[in-house]
Amino acid sequence: METEENPTLTDMWAGLFTRAAKSSDAVVVSYVETLKRMGAEEAELLDFFATDRSPHFSQAFYSKSFEPWSPSNPLFWKKAKPLVENYDVWGFKDWIEAAAFQSMRQVMFVRDKTGNTFPSQYYVDHEHAISNMESLGVVNITETSFDAGENSIDVIWFEISKFGFDLVWAAKGTLTGIKAGQKNTTSTEEKNA
C-alpha cells in the first residue's frame, strides 16, 4: 500500500522509521502498529485533521477551551438557534455541513428529538474509514445537544484523539506535547550556558 499512489501513507511510514532510528520511545511501536492497520484514506483524513493545528497544540490537548460546535459558543448559537427553534432539522444539517467548521473534527450525523439521524455527506463518503479510525483510537466520536424550548437537535461528530494527533506529527518527525516543550527549553538553556 505504500506506493507513489499513496504519498501520505508513504510519508508517514518514512517519518516513523526515521523517528524510530533516532529514538527508543515505546510509543513509536504503538504508532507503527497503528499505521499497519490504516489504509491510504485513513492516513489522508488523519493528516488533514492533525495539521489543522500546530504540533504545540498537543501540550494543551485536554484543556481545549473553545468548542466551535457548542451551545456556549455565541457565534455558533446565533446561527443555530433559529433553526432549532423552528425545528428545521434539514436546514440545520445543511447549514452545519456548509459552515465547514473543521477544528480537528467533522460532523457525521444530525439527530432530531425523535431519534432519527441524518448523515452528513462527509460521513456517507468516508463511513468505513471513520469506523476504522475509531477502532484504532485515532479519533473519538462525540455529540452535543442544541435545545431551544421544546425543540432539540443533536450533532454527532468525530474528532481526532491526542494519540492520532501525536501519531501524525511523529510521522512528520516533530515532537509534540510537554517533552517537546522541555526539549526546546533545554536546547535554549544549553545554548545560553
Coordinates of N, CA and C in Angstrom, one line a residue:
M1 N 0.8 -1.2 0.0 CA 0.0 0.0 0.0 C 0.9 1.3 0.0
E2 N 2.1 1.1 0.4 CA 3.0 2.3 0.4 C 3.6 2.5 -0.9
T3 N 2.8 3.1 -1.8 CA 3.2 3.3 -3.2 C 3.2 4.8 -3.5
E4 N 3.6 5.2 -4.7 CA 3.6 6.6 -5.1 C 2.1 7.1 -5.2
E5 N 1.2 6.1 -5.3 CA -0.2 6.5 -5.4 C -0.8 6.9 -4.0
N6 N -0.1 6.6 -3.0 CA -0.5 6.9 -1.6 C 0.6 7.7 -0.9
P7 N 0.9 8.9 -1.3 CA 2.0 9.6 -0.8 C 1.9 9.9 0.7
T8 N 0.7 10.2 1.2 CA 0.5 10.5 2.7 C 1.0 9.3 3.5
L9 N 0.5 8.1 3.2 CA 0.8 6.9 3.9 C 2.3 6.6 3.8
T10 N 2.9 6.8 2.6 CA 4.3 6.5 2.4 C 5.1 7.5 3.3
D11 N 4.7 8.8 3.3 CA 5.4 9.8 4.1 C 5.3 9.5 5.5
M12 N 4.2 9.0 6.0 CA 4.0 8.6 7.4 C 4.9 7.5 7.8
W13 N 5.0 6.5 7.0 CA 5.9 5.4 7.2 C 7.4 5.8 7.3
A14 N 7.8 6.6 6.3 CA 9.1 7.1 6.3 C 9.5 7.9 7.5
G15 N 8.5 8.8 7.9 CA 8.7 9.6 9.1 C 8.9 8.8 10.4
L16 N 8.0 7.8 10.5 CA 8.1 6.9 11.7 C 9.4 6.1 11.7
F17 N 9.8 5.6 10.6 CA 11.1 4.9 10.6 C 12.3 5.8 10.9
T18 N 12.2 7.0 10.5 CA 13.3 8.0 10.8 C 13.3 8.2 12.3
R19 N 12.1 8.4 12.9 CA 12.0 8.7 14.3 C 12.4 7.5 15.1
A20 N 12.1 6.3 14.7 CA 12.4 5.0 15.4 C 14.0 4.9 15.4
A21 N 14.6 5.3 14.3 CA 16.1 5.2 14.2 C 16.7 6.1 15.2
K22 N 16.1 7.3 15.5 CA 16.7 8.3 16.4 C 16.2 8.1 17.8
S23 N 15.2 7.4 18.1 CA 14.6 7.3 19.4 C 14.2 5.9 19.8
S24 N 14.2 5.6 21.1 CA 13.8 4.3 21.5 C 12.5 4.4 22.2
D25 N 11.7 5.4 21.9 CA 10.4 5.6 22.5 C 9.5 4.4 22.3
A26 N 8.9 3.9 23.4 CA 8.0 2.8 23.2 C 6.7 3.2 22.4
V27 N 6.4 4.5 22.5 CA 5.2 4.9 21.8 C 5.4 4.8 20.3
V28 N 6.6 4.8 19.8 CA 6.8 4.6 18.3 C 6.3 3.2 17.9
V29 N 6.5 2.2 18.7 CA 6.0 0.9 18.4 C 4.5 1.0 18.3
S30 N 3.8 1.7 19.1 CA 2.3 1.8 19.0 C 1.9 2.5 17.7
Y31 N 2.7 3.6 17.4 CA 2.4 4.3 16.1 C 2.6 3.3 14.9
V32 N 3.6 2.6 14.9 CA 3.9 1.6 13.8 C 2.8 0.6 13.7
E33 N 2.4 0.0 14.9 CA 1.3 -1.0 14.9 C 0.0 -0.4 14.4
T34 N -0.3 0.9 14.7 CA -1.5 1.6 14.3 C -1.4 1.8 12.8
L35 N -0.3 2.3 12.3 CA -0.2 2.6 10.9 C -0.3 1.4 10.1
K36 N 0.1 0.2 10.6 CA 0.0 -1.0 9.8 C -1.5 -1.3 9.5
R37 N -2.4 -0.8 10.4 CA -3.8 -1.1 10.2 C -4.6 0.0 9.6
M38 N -3.9 1.0 9.0 CA -4.5 2.1 8.3 C -4.3 2.0 6.8
G39 N -5.3 2.4 6.1 CA -5.2 2.5 4.6 C -4.9 3.9 4.2
A40 N -4.8 4.1 3.0 CA -4.4 5.5 2.4 C -5.5 6.5 2.8
E41 N -6.8 6.1 2.7 CA -7.8 7.1 3.0 C -7.8 7.5 4.5
E42 N -7.6 6.6 5.4 CA -7.5 7.0 6.8 C -6.3 7.9 7.1
A43 N -5.1 7.6 6.4 CA -3.9 8.4 6.6 C -4.2 9.8 6.1
E44 N -4.8 9.9 5.0 CA -5.1 11.3 4.4 C -6.0 12.1 5.3
L45 N -7.1 11.4 5.8 CA -8.0 12.1 6.6 C -7.4 12.5 8.0
L46 N -6.6 11.6 8.5 CA -6.0 11.9 9.8 C -5.0 13.0 9.7
D47 N -4.2 13.0 8.6 CA -3.2 14.1 8.3 C -3.9 15.4 8.2
F48 N -5.0 15.4 7.5 CA -5.8 16.6 7.3 C -6.3 17.2 8.6
F49 N -6.8 16.4 9.5 CA -7.3 16.9 10.8 C -6.2 17.2 11.8
A50 N -5.1 16.5 11.7 CA -4.0 16.8 12.7 C -3.3 18.1 12.3
T51 N -3.2 18.4 11.0 CA -2.4 19.6 10.6 C -3.2 20.9 10.6
D52 N -4.5 20.8 11.1 CA -5.3 21.9 11.3 C -4.8 22.8 12.4
R53 N -4.0 22.2 13.3 CA -3.4 22.9 14.4 C -1.8 22.7 14.4
S54 N -1.1 23.5 15.1 CA 0.3 23.3 15.1 C 0.6 22.2 16.1
P55 N 1.8 21.6 16.0 CA 2.2 20.5 16.9 C 2.2 20.9 18.4
H56 N 2.3 22.2 18.6 CA 2.3 22.6 20.0 C 0.9 22.5 20.7
F57 N -0.1 22.3 19.9 CA -1.5 22.2 20.4 C -1.5 20.9 21.3
S58 N -0.7 19.9 21.0 CA -0.7 18.7 21.8 C -0.5 18.9 23.3
Q59 N 0.3 19.9 23.6 CA 0.5 20.2 25.1 C -0.7 20.6 25.8
A60 N -1.7 21.2 25.1 CA -2.9 21.7 25.8 C -4.1 20.9 25.3
F61 N -3.9 19.7 24.8 CA -4.9 18.9 24.1 C -6.1 18.7 25.0
Y62 N -5.9 18.4 26.2 CA -7.0 18.0 27.1 C -7.7 19.2 27.8
S63 N -7.2 20.4 27.5 CA -7.7 21.6 28.1 C -8.3 22.5 27.0
K64 N -8.9 21.9 26.0 CA -9.5 22.7 24.9 C -10.5 23.6 25.5
S65 N -10.4 24.9 25.2 CA -11.4 25.8 25.8 C -12.4 26.3 24.8
F66 N -12.2 26.2 23.5 CA -13.1 26.7 22.5 C -13.7 25.5 21.8
E67 N -14.9 25.3 21.9 CA -15.6 24.3 21.2 C -16.5 24.9 20.1
P68 N -16.1 24.8 18.9 CA -16.9 25.5 17.9 C -18.4 25.1 17.8
W69 N -18.6 23.7 18.0 CA -20.0 23.2 17.9 C -20.5 23.1 19.3
S70 N -20.7 24.2 19.9 CA -21.2 24.2 21.3 C -22.3 25.2 21.5
P71 N -23.3 24.9 22.3 CA -24.3 25.9 22.6 C -23.7 27.1 23.3
S72 N -22.6 26.9 23.9 CA -21.9 28.0 24.7 C -21.1 28.9 23.8
N73 N -21.0 28.6 22.5 CA -20.3 29.4 21.5 C -21.3 30.4 21.0
P74 N -21.3 31.7 21.3 CA -22.3 32.6 20.9 C -22.4 32.8 19.4
L75 N -21.3 32.7 18.7 CA -21.3 32.9 17.3 C -22.0 31.7 16.6
F76 N -21.8 30.5 17.1 CA -22.4 29.4 16.5 C -23.9 29.4 16.9
W77 N -24.2 29.7 18.1 CA -25.6 29.6 18.6 C -26.5 30.7 17.9
K78 N -25.9 31.8 17.6 CA -26.7 32.9 16.9 C -27.3 32.3 15.6
K79 N -26.5 31.5 14.9 CA -27.0 31.0 13.6 C -27.8 29.7 13.9
A80 N -27.5 28.9 14.9 CA -28.1 27.6 15.1 C -29.5 27.8 15.7
K81 N -29.6 28.7 16.7 CA -30.8 28.9 17.5 C -32.1 29.0 16.6
P82 N -32.2 29.9 15.6 CA -33.4 30.0 14.8 C -33.8 28.7 14.1
L83 N -32.8 28.0 13.7 CA -33.0 26.7 13.0 C -33.6 25.6 14.0
V84 N -33.0 25.6 15.2 CA -33.5 24.7 16.3 C -34.9 25.1 16.7
E85 N -35.1 26.4 17.0 CA -36.4 26.9 17.4 C -37.5 26.5 16.4
N86 N -37.2 26.6 15.1 CA -38.2 26.3 14.1 C -38.2 24.8 13.8
Y87 N -37.4 24.1 14.5 CA -37.2 22.7 14.3 C -37.0 22.3 12.8
D88 N -36.1 23.0 12.2 CA -35.7 22.8 10.8 C -34.5 21.9 10.8
V89 N -34.7 20.6 11.0 CA -33.6 19.7 11.1 C -32.8 19.6 9.8
W90 N -33.5 19.6 8.7 CA -32.7 19.5 7.4 C -32.0 20.8 7.2
G91 N -32.6 22.0 7.5 CA -31.9 23.2 7.4 C -30.7 23.3 8.3
F92 N -30.8 22.8 9.5 CA -29.7 22.7 10.5 C -28.6 21.9 9.9
K93 N -28.9 20.7 9.4 CA -28.0 19.8 8.8 C -27.2 20.4 7.7
D94 N -28.0 21.0 6.8 CA -27.4 21.7 5.6 C -26.5 22.8 6.0
W95 N -26.9 23.6 7.0 CA -26.1 24.8 7.4 C -24.8 24.3 8.1
I96 N -24.9 23.3 9.0 CA -23.7 22.9 9.7 C -22.7 22.2 8.7
E97 N -23.2 21.5 7.7 CA -22.3 21.0 6.7 C -21.7 22.1 5.9
A98 N -22.5 23.1 5.5 CA -22.0 24.2 4.6 C -21.0 25.1 5.4
A99 N -21.3 25.2 6.7 CA -20.4 26.1 7.6 C -19.0 25.6 7.6
A100 N -18.7 24.3 7.3 CA -17.4 23.8 7.2 C -16.5 24.1 8.4
F101 N -17.1 24.0 9.6 CA -16.3 24.1 10.8 C -15.4 22.9 10.8
Q102 N -14.2 23.1 11.0 CA -13.2 22.0 11.0 C -12.7 21.8 12.4
S103 N -11.7 22.5 12.7 CA -11.1 22.5 14.0 C -10.9 21.1 14.5
M104 N -10.2 20.2 13.7 CA -9.9 18.9 14.0 C -11.1 17.9 14.2
R105 N -12.2 18.2 13.5 CA -13.4 17.4 13.7 C -14.3 17.6 12.4
Q106 N -15.3 16.6 12.3 CA -16.2 16.7 11.2 C -17.5 16.1 11.6
V107 N -18.6 16.7 11.2 CA -20.0 16.2 11.5 C -20.2 14.9 10.8
M108 N -20.8 14.0 11.6 CA -21.2 12.7 11.0 C -22.8 12.6 10.8
F109 N -23.5 13.1 11.9 CA -24.9 13.0 11.8 C -25.5 14.2 12.5
V110 N -26.8 14.5 12.1 CA -27.6 15.4 12.9 C -28.8 14.5 13.3
R111 N -29.2 14.6 14.6 CA -30.3 13.7 15.1 C -31.5 14.6 15.6
D112 N -32.7 14.3 15.2 CA -33.8 15.0 15.7 C -34.3 14.5 17.1
K113 N -35.3 15.1 17.7 CA -35.7 14.8 19.0 C -36.4 13.4 19.0
T114 N -36.8 12.9 17.9 CA -37.5 11.6 17.9 C -36.4 10.4 17.7
G115 N -35.2 10.8 17.5 CA -34.1 9.8 17.4 C -33.7 9.5 15.9
N116 N -34.4 10.1 15.0 CA -34.0 9.9 13.6 C -32.6 10.6 13.3
T117 N -31.8 9.9 12.6 CA -30.5 10.5 12.3 C -30.3 10.8 10.8
F118 N -29.7 11.8 10.5 CA -29.5 12.3 9.1 C -28.0 12.4 8.9
P119 N -27.4 11.5 8.1 CA -25.9 11.5 7.9 C -25.5 12.7 7.1
S120 N -24.3 13.2 7.4 CA -23.7 14.3 6.5 C -23.1 13.6 5.3
Q121 N -22.9 14.4 4.3 CA -22.3 13.8 3.1 C -20.9 13.3 3.4
Y122 N -20.2 14.0 4.2 CA -18.8 13.6 4.6 C -18.8 12.2 5.2
Y123 N -19.8 11.9 6.1 CA -19.9 10.6 6.7 C -20.2 9.6 5.6
V124 N -21.2 9.9 4.7 CA -21.5 9.0 3.6 C -20.3 8.6 2.8
D125 N -19.5 9.6 2.5 CA -18.3 9.4 1.7 C -17.1 8.7 2.4
H126 N -17.1 8.7 3.7 CA -15.9 8.2 4.5 C -16.3 7.3 5.6
E127 N -17.5 6.7 5.6 CA -18.0 5.9 6.7 C -17.1 4.8 7.2
H128 N -16.5 4.0 6.3 CA -15.7 2.9 6.7 C -14.3 3.4 7.2
A129 N -13.8 4.4 6.6 CA -12.5 5.0 7.1 C -12.7 5.5 8.5
I130 N -13.8 6.2 8.8 CA -14.1 6.8 10.1 C -14.2 5.6 11.1
S131 N -14.9 4.6 10.7 CA -15.1 3.4 11.6 C -13.8 2.8 11.9
N132 N -12.9 2.6 10.9 CA -11.6 2.0 11.2 C -10.7 2.9 12.1
M133 N -10.8 4.3 11.8 CA -10.0 5.2 12.6 C -10.5 5.2 14.1
E134 N -11.8 5.0 14.3 CA -12.3 4.9 15.7 C -11.8 3.7 16.3
S135 N -11.8 2.6 15.6 CA -11.3 1.3 16.2 C -9.9 1.4 16.6
L136 N -9.1 2.2 15.8 CA -7.7 2.3 16.1 C -7.4 3.3 17.2
G137 N -8.4 4.1 17.6 CA -8.2 5.0 18.7 C -7.6 6.3 18.3
V138 N -7.6 6.6 16.9 CA -7.0 7.9 16.4 C -8.1 8.9 16.3
V139 N -9.4 8.6 16.4 CA -10.5 9.6 16.5 C -11.4 9.1 17.6
N140 N -12.2 10.1 18.1 CA -13.2 9.8 19.1 C -14.6 10.3 18.5
I141 N -15.6 9.6 18.8 CA -17.0 10.0 18.4 C -17.6 10.8 19.6
T142 N -18.2 11.9 19.4 CA -18.8 12.7 20.5 C -20.0 13.4 20.0
E143 N -20.8 14.0 20.9 CA -22.0 14.7 20.4 C -22.4 15.8 21.4
T144 N -23.2 16.7 20.9 CA -23.8 17.7 21.8 C -25.2 18.0 21.4
S145 N -26.0 18.5 22.3 CA -27.4 18.8 22.0 C -27.6 20.3 22.0
F146 N -28.4 20.7 21.1 CA -28.8 22.1 21.0 C -30.3 22.2 21.3
D147 N -30.6 22.8 22.5 CA -32.0 22.9 22.9 C -32.5 24.3 22.8
A148 N -33.7 24.4 22.3 CA -34.4 25.7 22.2 C -35.8 25.5 22.5
G149 N -36.2 25.7 23.8 CA -37.6 25.5 24.2 C -37.9 24.0 24.1
E150 N -39.0 23.7 23.3 CA -39.4 22.3 23.2 C -38.6 21.5 22.2
N151 N -37.9 22.2 21.4 CA -37.1 21.5 20.3 C -35.7 21.3 20.7
S152 N -35.1 20.2 20.2 CA -33.7 20.0 20.3 C -33.2 19.2 19.1
I153 N -32.0 19.5 18.8 CA -31.3 18.8 17.7 C -29.9 18.5 18.2
D154 N -29.5 17.2 17.9 CA -28.2 16.8 18.3 C -27.2 16.7 17.1
V155 N -26.0 17.0 17.4 CA -24.9 16.9 16.4 C -23.9 15.8 16.9
I156 N -23.7 14.8 16.0 CA -22.7 13.8 16.4 C -21.5 13.9 15.4
W157 N -20.3 14.0 15.9 CA -19.2 14.2 15.1 C -18.0 13.3 15.5
F158 N -17.0 13.2 14.7 CA -15.7 12.6 15.1 C -14.7 13.7 15.2
E159 N -13.8 13.5 16.1 CA -12.7 14.4 16.3 C -11.4 13.6 16.5
I160 N -10.3 14.2 16.1 CA -9.0 13.5 16.3 C -8.7 13.3 17.8
S161 N -8.2 12.2 18.1 CA -7.7 11.9 19.5 C -6.3 12.5 19.7
K162 N -5.9 12.6 20.9 CA -4.5 13.0 21.1 C -3.5 12.0 20.6
F163 N -3.8 10.8 20.7 CA -2.9 9.7 20.1 C -2.8 9.9 18.6
G164 N -4.0 10.1 17.9 CA -4.0 10.3 16.5 C -3.2 11.6 16.1
F165 N -3.4 12.6 16.9 CA -2.7 13.9 16.6 C -1.2 13.7 16.7
D166 N -0.8 13.1 17.8 CA 0.7 12.9 18.1 C 1.3 11.9 17.0
L167 N 0.5 10.9 16.6 CA 1.0 10.0 15.6 C 1.3 10.7 14.3
V168 N 0.4 11.6 13.9 CA 0.7 12.3 12.6 C 1.9 13.2 12.7
W169 N 2.0 13.9 13.8 CA 3.2 14.8 14.0 C 4.5 14.0 14.2
A170 N 4.4 12.8 14.8 CA 5.6 12.0 15.0 C 6.0 11.5 13.6
A171 N 5.1 11.2 12.7 CA 5.4 10.7 11.4 C 6.0 11.8 10.5
K172 N 5.8 13.1 11.0 CA 6.4 14.2 10.3 C 7.8 14.6 10.9
G173 N 8.2 13.8 11.9 CA 9.5 14.0 12.6 C 9.4 15.1 13.6
T174 N 8.2 15.5 14.1 CA 8.1 16.6 15.0 C 7.6 16.1 16.4
L175 N 8.3 16.5 17.4 CA 7.9 16.1 18.8 C 6.7 17.0 19.2
T176 N 5.9 16.4 20.0 CA 4.7 17.2 20.4 C 4.6 17.1 22.0
G177 N 3.7 17.9 22.5 CA 3.5 17.8 23.9 C 4.5 18.4 24.8
I178 N 4.5 18.1 26.1 CA 5.3 18.7 27.1 C 6.8 18.4 26.9
K179 N 7.1 17.1 26.5 CA 8.5 16.8 26.2 C 9.1 17.6 25.1
A180 N 8.3 17.9 24.1 CA 8.8 18.8 23.0 C 9.1 20.2 23.6
G181 N 8.3 20.7 24.4 CA 8.5 22.0 25.0 C 9.7 22.0 25.9
Q182 N 9.9 20.9 26.7 CA 11.1 20.8 27.6 C 12.4 20.7 26.7
K183 N 12.3 19.9 25.6 CA 13.5 19.8 24.8 C 13.9 21.1 24.2
N184 N 12.9 21.9 23.8 CA 13.2 23.2 23.2 C 13.7 24.1 24.3
T185 N 13.2 24.1 25.5 CA 13.7 24.9 26.6 C 15.1 24.5 26.9
T186 N 15.4 23.2 27.0 CA 16.7 22.7 27.3 C 17.7 23.1 26.3
S187 N 17.3 23.0 25.0 CA 18.2 23.4 23.9 C 18.6 24.9 24.1
T188 N 17.6 25.8 24.4 CA 17.9 27.2 24.5 C 18.8 27.5 25.7
E189 N 18.5 26.7 26.8 CA 19.3 26.9 28.0 C 20.8 26.5 27.8
E190 N 20.9 25.4 27.0 CA 22.3 24.9 26.7 C 23.0 25.9 25.9
K191 N 22.3 26.5 24.9 CA 22.9 27.5 24.0 C 23.4 28.7 24.8
N192 N 22.6 29.1 25.8 CA 22.9 30.3 26.6 C 24.0 30.0 27.6
A193 N 24.2 28.7 28.0 CA 25.2 28.4 29.0 C 26.6 28.6 28.6

